[in-house]
mmCIF file of C-alpha atoms in Angstrom:
data_model
loop_
_atom_site.group_PDB
_atom_site.id
_atom_site.type_symbol
_atom_site.label_atom_id
_atom_site.label_comp_id
_atom_site.label_asym_id
_atom_site.label_seq_id
_atom_site.Cartn_x
_atom_site.Cartn_y
_atom_site.Cartn_z
ATOM 1 C CA MET A 1 -76.728 -13.262 46.291
ATOM 2 C CA GLN A 2 -73.222 -14.605 45.208
ATOM 3 C CA LEU A 3 -71.478 -15.982 48.035
ATOM 4 C CA TYR A 4 -67.520 -15.187 47.755
ATOM 5 C CA PRO A 5 -65.242 -17.512 50.186
ATOM 6 C CA ALA A 6 -62.341 -15.537 51.214
ATOM 7 C CA ILE A 7 -58.794 -16.754 50.929
ATOM 8 C CA ASP A 8 -56.420 -14.366 52.654
ATOM 9 C CA LEU A 9 -52.447 -14.783 51.450
ATOM 10 C CA LYS A 10 -49.720 -14.135 53.939
ATOM 11 C CA ASP A 11 -46.152 -15.461 53.390
ATOM 12 C CA GLY A 12 -47.644 -17.961 51.386
ATOM 13 C CA ARG A 13 -50.498 -19.294 53.726
ATOM 14 C CA CYS A 14 -53.940 -19.011 54.606
ATOM 15 C CA VAL A 15 -54.819 -16.812 57.267
ATOM 16 C CA ARG A 16 -57.119 -14.035 58.913
ATOM 17 C CA LEU A 17 -56.335 -10.650 59.960
ATOM 18 C CA THR A 18 -58.408 -9.088 62.697
ATOM 19 C CA GLN A 19 -59.958 -5.330 61.507
ATOM 20 C CA GLY A 20 -56.867 -5.687 59.225
ATOM 21 C CA LEU A 21 -54.275 -5.241 62.142
ATOM 22 C CA PHE A 22 -51.182 -7.229 60.630
ATOM 23 C CA ASP A 23 -50.246 -8.159 64.173
ATOM 24 C CA ARG A 24 -53.466 -9.690 64.774
ATOM 25 C CA VAL A 25 -53.365 -12.620 62.455
ATOM 26 C CA LYS A 26 -54.370 -16.382 62.636
ATOM 27 C CA VAL A 27 -52.883 -19.094 60.102
ATOM 28 C CA TYR A 28 -55.930 -21.456 58.960
ATOM 29 C CA SER A 29 -53.888 -23.328 56.829
ATOM 30 C CA ASP A 30 -49.939 -23.778 54.998
ATOM 31 C CA SER A 31 -52.013 -25.043 51.772
ATOM 32 C CA PRO A 32 -54.189 -22.386 50.406
ATOM 33 C CA GLU A 33 -54.993 -24.593 47.279
ATOM 34 C CA GLU A 34 -56.581 -27.247 49.547
ATOM 35 C CA THR A 35 -58.461 -24.432 51.035
ATOM 36 C CA ALA A 36 -59.625 -23.327 47.623
ATOM 37 C CA ARG A 37 -60.780 -26.941 46.769
ATOM 38 C CA LEU A 38 -62.495 -27.696 50.394
ATOM 39 C CA TRP A 39 -64.708 -24.558 49.480
ATOM 40 C CA VAL A 40 -65.263 -25.317 46.065
ATOM 41 C CA SER A 41 -66.355 -29.093 47.487
ATOM 42 C CA LYS A 42 -69.006 -27.372 49.332
ATOM 43 C CA GLY A 43 -70.247 -25.556 46.618
ATOM 44 C CA ALA A 44 -68.384 -22.274 46.089
ATOM 45 C CA ALA A 45 -68.964 -20.824 42.624
ATOM 46 C CA PHE A 46 -66.766 -17.968 43.075
ATOM 47 C CA LEU A 47 -63.714 -17.640 45.314
ATOM 48 C CA HIS A 48 -62.358 -14.321 46.665
ATOM 49 C CA LEU A 49 -58.688 -13.898 47.237
ATOM 50 C CA VAL A 50 -56.444 -11.254 48.822
ATOM 51 C CA ASP A 51 -52.676 -10.855 48.696
ATOM 52 C CA LEU A 52 -51.825 -9.335 51.997
ATOM 53 C CA ASP A 53 -48.203 -8.877 51.373
ATOM 54 C CA GLY A 54 -49.012 -7.162 48.280
ATOM 55 C CA ALA A 55 -51.364 -4.937 49.819
ATOM 56 C CA LEU A 56 -48.719 -3.638 51.850
ATOM 57 C CA ALA A 57 -45.639 -3.962 49.317
ATOM 58 C CA GLY A 58 -47.787 -2.160 46.865
ATOM 59 C CA ARG A 59 -46.812 -5.360 44.326
ATOM 60 C CA SER A 60 -48.231 -8.666 43.872
ATOM 61 C CA VAL A 61 -45.911 -10.965 46.395
ATOM 62 C CA ASN A 62 -47.786 -14.487 46.414
ATOM 63 C CA GLY A 63 -48.101 -15.221 42.871
ATOM 64 C CA GLU A 64 -47.196 -18.453 42.599
ATOM 65 C CA VAL A 65 -49.511 -19.705 45.567
ATOM 66 C CA ILE A 66 -52.057 -17.645 43.250
ATOM 67 C CA ARG A 67 -51.273 -19.927 40.274
ATOM 68 C CA ARG A 68 -51.497 -22.784 42.270
ATOM 69 C CA ILE A 69 -54.999 -22.034 43.530
ATOM 70 C CA VAL A 70 -56.354 -21.150 39.867
ATOM 71 C CA LYS A 71 -55.202 -24.376 38.671
ATOM 72 C CA ALA A 72 -56.679 -26.290 41.412
ATOM 73 C CA VAL A 73 -60.275 -25.134 41.013
ATOM 74 C CA ASP A 74 -62.800 -24.794 38.189
ATOM 75 C CA VAL A 75 -64.579 -21.583 39.638
ATOM 76 C CA PRO A 76 -63.722 -18.156 38.817
ATOM 77 C CA VAL A 77 -61.439 -16.271 41.269
ATOM 78 C CA GLN A 78 -61.395 -12.474 41.942
ATOM 79 C CA ILE A 79 -58.402 -10.951 43.334
ATOM 80 C CA GLY A 80 -56.884 -7.653 45.337
ATOM 81 C CA GLY A 81 -53.768 -6.763 47.116
ATOM 82 C CA GLY A 82 -50.900 -4.794 45.601
ATOM 83 C CA ILE A 83 -52.630 -4.358 42.323
ATOM 84 C CA ARG A 84 -51.621 -1.085 41.461
ATOM 85 C CA SER A 85 -50.358 -0.974 37.991
ATOM 86 C CA ARG A 86 -51.673 -2.295 34.495
ATOM 87 C CA GLN A 87 -48.713 -4.919 34.704
ATOM 88 C CA ALA A 88 -49.879 -6.242 37.550
ATOM 89 C CA ALA A 89 -53.368 -6.517 36.735
ATOM 90 C CA GLU A 90 -52.336 -7.955 33.366
ATOM 91 C CA ALA A 91 -50.297 -10.543 35.192
ATOM 92 C CA MET A 92 -53.172 -11.660 37.477
ATOM 93 C CA LEU A 93 -55.289 -12.241 34.357
ATOM 94 C CA GLU A 94 -52.748 -14.051 32.520
ATOM 95 C CA LEU A 95 -52.382 -16.608 35.628
ATOM 96 C CA GLY A 96 -56.270 -17.202 35.029
ATOM 97 C CA VAL A 97 -57.622 -14.613 37.382
ATOM 98 C CA SER A 98 -61.019 -13.838 36.376
ATOM 99 C CA ARG A 99 -61.659 -10.602 37.844
ATOM 100 C CA VAL A 100 -58.764 -8.235 39.773
ATOM 101 C CA ILE A 101 -59.751 -5.487 42.507
ATOM 102 C CA ILE A 102 -58.258 -2.298 42.568
ATOM 103 C CA GLY A 103 -57.940 -0.564 45.836
ATOM 104 C CA THR A 104 -55.494 2.066 46.856
ATOM 105 C CA ARG A 105 -54.565 2.976 43.143
ATOM 106 C CA ALA A 106 -58.445 4.045 42.545
ATOM 107 C CA VAL A 107 -58.459 6.625 45.260
ATOM 108 C CA ARG A 108 -55.289 7.987 44.310
ATOM 109 C CA GLU A 109 -55.823 8.124 40.529
ATOM 110 C CA PRO A 110 -59.186 7.269 39.448
ATOM 111 C CA GLU A 111 -58.631 7.488 35.533
ATOM 112 C CA PHE A 112 -56.163 4.583 36.268
ATOM 113 C CA VAL A 113 -59.455 2.292 36.731
ATOM 114 C CA ARG A 114 -60.956 3.970 33.708
ATOM 115 C CA GLN A 115 -57.941 3.058 31.552
ATOM 116 C CA LEU A 116 -58.207 -0.898 32.992
ATOM 117 C CA VAL A 117 -61.839 -1.101 32.541
ATOM 118 C CA GLU A 118 -60.978 0.281 28.787
ATOM 119 C CA ALA A 119 -58.513 -2.408 28.343
ATOM 120 C CA PHE A 120 -60.287 -5.603 30.047
ATOM 121 C CA GLY A 121 -63.466 -5.033 30.128
ATOM 122 C CA PRO A 122 -65.760 -4.263 32.992
ATOM 123 C CA GLU A 123 -66.144 -7.945 33.967
ATOM 124 C CA LYS A 124 -62.426 -8.231 34.718
ATOM 125 C CA ILE A 125 -61.869 -5.063 36.708
ATOM 126 C CA ALA A 126 -63.543 -4.556 40.204
ATOM 127 C CA VAL A 127 -62.999 -1.542 42.850
ATOM 128 C CA GLY A 128 -62.150 -2.569 46.601
ATOM 129 C CA ILE A 129 -63.517 0.126 48.853
ATOM 130 C CA ASP A 130 -62.459 -0.283 52.322
ATOM 131 C CA ALA A 131 -64.122 2.350 54.893
ATOM 132 C CA LYS A 132 -63.854 3.588 58.377
ATOM 133 C CA LYS A 133 -66.890 5.416 59.085
ATOM 134 C CA GLY A 134 -67.457 5.868 55.801
ATOM 135 C CA MET A 135 -64.038 7.072 54.869
ATOM 136 C CA VAL A 136 -62.090 5.444 52.250
ATOM 137 C CA ALA A 137 -58.874 3.500 53.587
ATOM 138 C CA LEU A 138 -55.813 3.184 51.710
ATOM 139 C CA GLU A 139 -52.317 1.279 51.642
ATOM 140 C CA GLY A 140 -53.417 -2.050 53.327
ATOM 141 C CA TRP A 141 -55.807 0.039 55.552
ATOM 142 C CA GLU A 142 -53.012 1.982 57.147
ATOM 143 C CA GLN A 143 -54.377 5.343 56.051
ATOM 144 C CA VAL A 144 -57.580 7.084 55.747
ATOM 145 C CA SER A 145 -58.768 9.473 52.832
ATOM 146 C CA ALA A 146 -60.751 12.246 52.624
ATOM 147 C CA VAL A 147 -62.860 10.816 49.791
ATOM 148 C CA SER A 148 -66.115 9.154 50.982
ATOM 149 C CA ALA A 149 -67.278 5.441 49.829
ATOM 150 C CA GLY A 150 -70.286 7.059 48.339
ATOM 151 C CA GLU A 151 -68.245 9.576 45.963
ATOM 152 C CA LEU A 152 -65.704 6.969 45.091
ATOM 153 C CA CYS A 153 -68.302 4.290 43.959
ATOM 154 C CA GLY A 154 -70.260 7.489 42.001
ATOM 155 C CA GLN A 155 -66.627 8.175 40.116
ATOM 156 C CA MET A 156 -66.021 4.391 39.242
ATOM 157 C CA LYS A 157 -69.598 3.749 37.884
ATOM 158 C CA ALA A 158 -68.948 6.746 35.642
ATOM 159 C CA PHE A 159 -66.237 4.836 34.438
ATOM 160 C CA GLY A 160 -67.703 1.792 33.582
ATOM 161 C CA VAL A 161 -67.131 -0.489 36.725
ATOM 162 C CA ARG A 162 -69.746 -2.706 37.656
ATOM 163 C CA HIS A 163 -68.266 -4.640 40.681
ATOM 164 C CA VAL A 164 -67.341 -2.879 43.887
ATOM 165 C CA VAL A 165 -66.261 -5.054 47.160
ATOM 166 C CA TYR A 166 -67.108 -2.670 50.268
ATOM 167 C CA THR A 167 -65.633 -3.615 53.235
ATOM 168 C CA ASP A 168 -66.245 -2.071 57.068
ATOM 169 C CA ILE A 169 -62.972 -2.224 58.359
ATOM 170 C CA SER A 170 -64.291 -1.837 62.150
ATOM 171 C CA ARG A 171 -66.151 -4.917 61.700
ATOM 172 C CA ASP A 172 -63.173 -7.333 59.541
ATOM 173 C CA GLY A 173 -62.669 -10.443 61.313
ATOM 174 C CA MET A 174 -64.582 -9.334 64.241
ATOM 175 C CA LEU A 175 -67.584 -11.638 63.764
ATOM 176 C CA SER A 176 -69.867 -8.732 64.510
ATOM 177 C CA GLY A 177 -72.187 -8.708 61.770
ATOM 178 C CA PRO A 178 -71.783 -6.976 58.470
ATOM 179 C CA ASN A 179 -72.610 -2.950 58.163
ATOM 180 C CA VAL A 180 -75.905 -3.919 55.987
ATOM 181 C CA GLU A 181 -77.279 -0.304 56.232
ATOM 182 C CA ALA A 182 -74.071 1.240 54.828
ATOM 183 C CA THR A 183 -74.071 -1.638 52.142
ATOM 184 C CA LYS A 184 -77.601 -1.356 51.122
ATOM 185 C CA GLU A 185 -77.465 2.499 50.742
ATOM 186 C CA LEU A 186 -74.520 1.792 48.195
ATOM 187 C CA THR A 187 -76.342 -0.408 46.424
ATOM 188 C CA GLU A 188 -79.734 1.735 46.011
ATOM 189 C CA GLU A 189 -77.645 4.863 45.521
ATOM 190 C CA THR A 190 -75.708 3.464 42.717
ATOM 191 C CA GLY A 191 -77.245 0.222 41.125
ATOM 192 C CA MET A 192 -74.067 -1.668 41.205
ATOM 193 C CA ASP A 193 -72.601 -4.683 42.162
ATOM 194 C CA ILE A 194 -71.976 -3.965 45.912
ATOM 195 C CA ILE A 195 -70.167 -6.984 47.538
ATOM 196 C CA ALA A 196 -70.766 -6.672 51.107
ATOM 197 C CA SER A 197 -67.249 -7.596 53.082
ATOM 198 C CA GLY A 198 -66.480 -7.673 56.744
ATOM 199 C CA GLY A 199 -68.110 -8.713 59.956
ATOM 200 C CA VAL A 200 -70.219 -11.716 58.381
ATOM 201 C CA SER A 201 -70.616 -14.239 61.479
ATOM 202 C CA SER A 202 -73.782 -16.381 60.411
ATOM 203 C CA MET A 203 -76.513 -17.399 58.382
ATOM 204 C CA GLU A 204 -78.736 -14.460 60.044
ATOM 205 C CA ASP A 205 -76.053 -12.177 58.861
ATOM 206 C CA LEU A 206 -76.441 -13.304 55.298
ATOM 207 C CA LYS A 207 -80.360 -13.582 55.348
ATOM 208 C CA ARG A 208 -79.924 -9.884 56.444
ATOM 209 C CA LEU A 209 -77.954 -8.995 53.605
ATOM 210 C CA TYR A 210 -80.050 -10.952 50.957
ATOM 211 C CA ASP A 211 -83.255 -9.497 52.190
ATOM 212 C CA ALA A 212 -81.713 -6.024 51.794
ATOM 213 C CA GLY A 213 -81.003 -6.646 48.022
ATOM 214 C CA ILE A 214 -77.050 -6.795 48.158
ATOM 215 C CA GLN A 215 -75.779 -9.074 45.488
ATOM 216 C CA GLY A 216 -72.926 -10.291 46.802
ATOM 217 C CA ALA A 217 -70.934 -11.390 50.313
ATOM 218 C CA ILE A 218 -67.612 -12.477 51.185
ATOM 219 C CA ILE A 219 -67.068 -14.514 54.104
ATOM 220 C CA GLY A 220 -64.030 -15.305 56.022
ATOM 221 C CA LYS A 221 -63.634 -15.908 59.428
ATOM 222 C CA ALA A 222 -66.829 -17.305 60.302
ATOM 223 C CA LEU A 223 -66.441 -20.328 57.807
ATOM 224 C CA TYR A 224 -62.490 -20.943 59.100
ATOM 225 C CA GLU A 225 -64.160 -20.905 62.723
ATOM 226 C CA GLY A 226 -67.072 -23.333 61.838
ATOM 227 C CA ARG A 227 -69.761 -20.538 62.364
ATOM 228 C CA LEU A 228 -71.212 -21.174 59.284
ATOM 229 C CA ASP A 229 -72.265 -24.014 56.926
ATOM 230 C CA LEU A 230 -71.031 -22.907 53.536
ATOM 231 C CA GLN A 231 -73.238 -25.947 51.799
ATOM 232 C CA GLU A 232 -76.573 -24.785 53.542
ATOM 233 C CA ALA A 233 -75.613 -20.921 52.707
ATOM 234 C CA VAL A 234 -75.184 -21.830 48.999
ATOM 235 C CA LYS A 235 -78.449 -23.611 49.035
ATOM 236 C CA LEU A 236 -80.527 -20.779 50.953
ATOM 237 C CA PHE A 237 -79.249 -17.710 49.155
ATOM 238 C CA GLU A 238 -77.297 -18.379 46.236
ATOM 239 C CA ARG A 239 -79.687 -17.845 42.992
#
């Protein structure tokens, strides 16, 4: 199972939101690149970035910070948040980002994802599926669509997508445990690389995901609050 320490960016700083709410924000570092170095020093082999400002603005906002993070570490980086045009995706890849995550536009215009996969390849393009009660949320989690997570996964797989970041918004930042059942169901239904996001609070949560056959897990608040030791987690769950 691939572990992805999360670095959420807002106003150039490393923060965490609770349940995706922008009025429930906690700042953890004024230097996201130092945070990136810290996680890599503890064994991180892949980093997960989110441009929270970009998710709301619909365009990349923290480009310079992202550039510094990519330069600071020698592991691949994936990023989501506000990537809603081919130009935006290309700009991130040119910064050295290994994989861009398409969220809102994958729901509004699925054909856009197919075009990106054709242009850049399936390893460069992932889809972010953020769900509330199984239904896909949009616009930085501000709206909920009429499309289910399973339906969107199926469509994305048909377009060649291999990697999906699946977030249960109700659990994000709550340290209440990930939605293992829903993530496992998506993994088994699609055969895709479904990366669990939201709610991981302990080594036991990671073990449940690992035992369920989940291929990836994003770890955020639990790392920043010292509830989970990344070195130990890498040793136990990465193969």
